[in-house]
Amino acid sequence: MASHAKTEGVIHILISKDSSSLICEVVDSGDGMDTGNAELPLTGMGNRSRLFSGIGINNVHER
């Protein structure tokens, strides 16, 4: 049985410039989400118990 205990994660945002490109890399060491819930943030219907939950994912998906 999988554990659902939350652990702290770290997000690193690395930005660099190539000769003609801006490179943005996001590295996330968090627990992630269950595959059954993966589509919910994209539809805006996920759990909103935490402030700003899913806003970044929804914003990127809409663009």
mmCIF file of C-alpha atoms in Angstrom:
data_model
loop_
_atom_site.group_PDB
_atom_site.id
_atom_site.type_symbol
_atom_site.label_atom_id
_atom_site.label_comp_id
_atom_site.label_asym_id
_atom_site.label_seq_id
_atom_site.Cartn_x
_atom_site.Cartn_y
_atom_site.Cartn_z
ATOM 1 C CA MET A 1 0.000 0.000 0.000
ATOM 2 C CA ALA A 2 1.416 3.394 -0.983
ATOM 3 C CA SER A 3 1.997 6.029 1.657
ATOM 4 C CA HIS A 4 0.171 9.338 1.270
ATOM 5 C CA ALA A 5 2.276 11.190 3.847
ATOM 6 C CA LYS A 6 3.483 14.530 2.520
ATOM 7 C CA THR A 7 7.160 15.365 2.602
ATOM 8 C CA GLU A 8 8.771 18.705 1.938
ATOM 9 C CA GLY A 9 10.037 19.258 -1.558
ATOM 10 C CA VAL A 10 12.337 21.836 -3.082
ATOM 11 C CA ILE A 11 11.839 23.654 -6.372
ATOM 12 C CA HIS A 12 14.915 24.972 -8.165
ATOM 13 C CA ILE A 13 14.411 27.383 -11.056
ATOM 14 C CA LEU A 14 17.477 27.686 -13.259
ATOM 15 C CA ILE A 15 17.618 30.333 -15.970
ATOM 16 C CA SER A 16 20.448 30.729 -18.444
ATOM 17 C CA LYS A 17 21.020 32.344 -21.804
ATOM 18 C CA ASP A 18 22.346 30.583 -24.866
ATOM 19 C CA SER A 19 23.512 32.484 -27.940
ATOM 20 C CA SER A 20 19.938 32.900 -29.195
ATOM 21 C CA SER A 21 17.731 31.316 -26.524
ATOM 22 C CA LEU A 22 16.626 31.789 -22.950
ATOM 23 C CA ILE A 23 16.656 28.457 -21.131
ATOM 24 C CA CYS A 24 14.410 27.950 -18.110
ATOM 25 C CA GLU A 25 14.705 24.666 -16.222
ATOM 26 C CA VAL A 26 12.485 23.732 -13.282
ATOM 27 C CA VAL A 27 13.625 20.922 -10.995
ATOM 28 C CA ASP A 28 11.074 19.714 -8.425
ATOM 29 C CA SER A 29 11.901 17.181 -5.711
ATOM 30 C CA GLY A 30 8.345 17.033 -4.358
ATOM 31 C CA ASP A 31 6.161 13.951 -3.976
ATOM 32 C CA GLY A 32 4.143 14.687 -7.101
ATOM 33 C CA MET A 33 0.518 13.636 -7.427
ATOM 34 C CA ASP A 34 -1.442 10.446 -7.985
ATOM 35 C CA THR A 35 -1.998 9.625 -11.652
ATOM 36 C CA GLY A 36 -5.749 9.599 -10.994
ATOM 37 C CA ASN A 37 -5.566 13.287 -10.023
ATOM 38 C CA ALA A 38 -3.117 14.434 -12.704
ATOM 39 C CA GLU A 39 -5.781 15.998 -14.948
ATOM 40 C CA LEU A 40 -7.635 17.890 -12.174
ATOM 41 C CA PRO A 41 -5.338 20.954 -11.984
ATOM 42 C CA LEU A 42 -5.622 21.353 -15.757
ATOM 43 C CA THR A 43 -9.414 21.523 -15.583
ATOM 44 C CA GLY A 44 -9.414 23.880 -12.603
ATOM 45 C CA MET A 45 -11.434 21.377 -10.571
ATOM 46 C CA GLY A 46 -8.787 20.100 -8.173
ATOM 47 C CA ASN A 47 -8.745 20.393 -4.394
ATOM 48 C CA ARG A 48 -8.562 24.080 -3.500
ATOM 49 C CA SER A 49 -7.838 23.614 0.204
ATOM 50 C CA ARG A 50 -4.453 25.336 -0.115
ATOM 51 C CA LEU A 51 -4.113 28.930 -1.298
ATOM 52 C CA PHE A 52 -3.089 29.146 -4.987
ATOM 53 C CA SER A 53 -3.168 25.358 -5.423
ATOM 54 C CA GLY A 54 -2.775 24.494 -9.121
ATOM 55 C CA ILE A 55 -2.760 28.070 -10.423
ATOM 56 C CA GLY A 56 0.691 27.739 -11.986
ATOM 57 C CA ILE A 57 -0.139 24.477 -13.746
ATOM 58 C CA ASN A 58 -3.443 25.851 -15.042
ATOM 59 C CA ASN A 59 -1.741 29.057 -16.239
ATOM 60 C CA VAL A 60 0.914 27.155 -18.207
ATOM 61 C CA HIS A 61 -1.689 24.795 -19.672
ATOM 62 C CA GLU A 62 -3.845 27.716 -20.887
ATOM 63 C CA ARG A 63 -0.911 29.340 -22.688
#
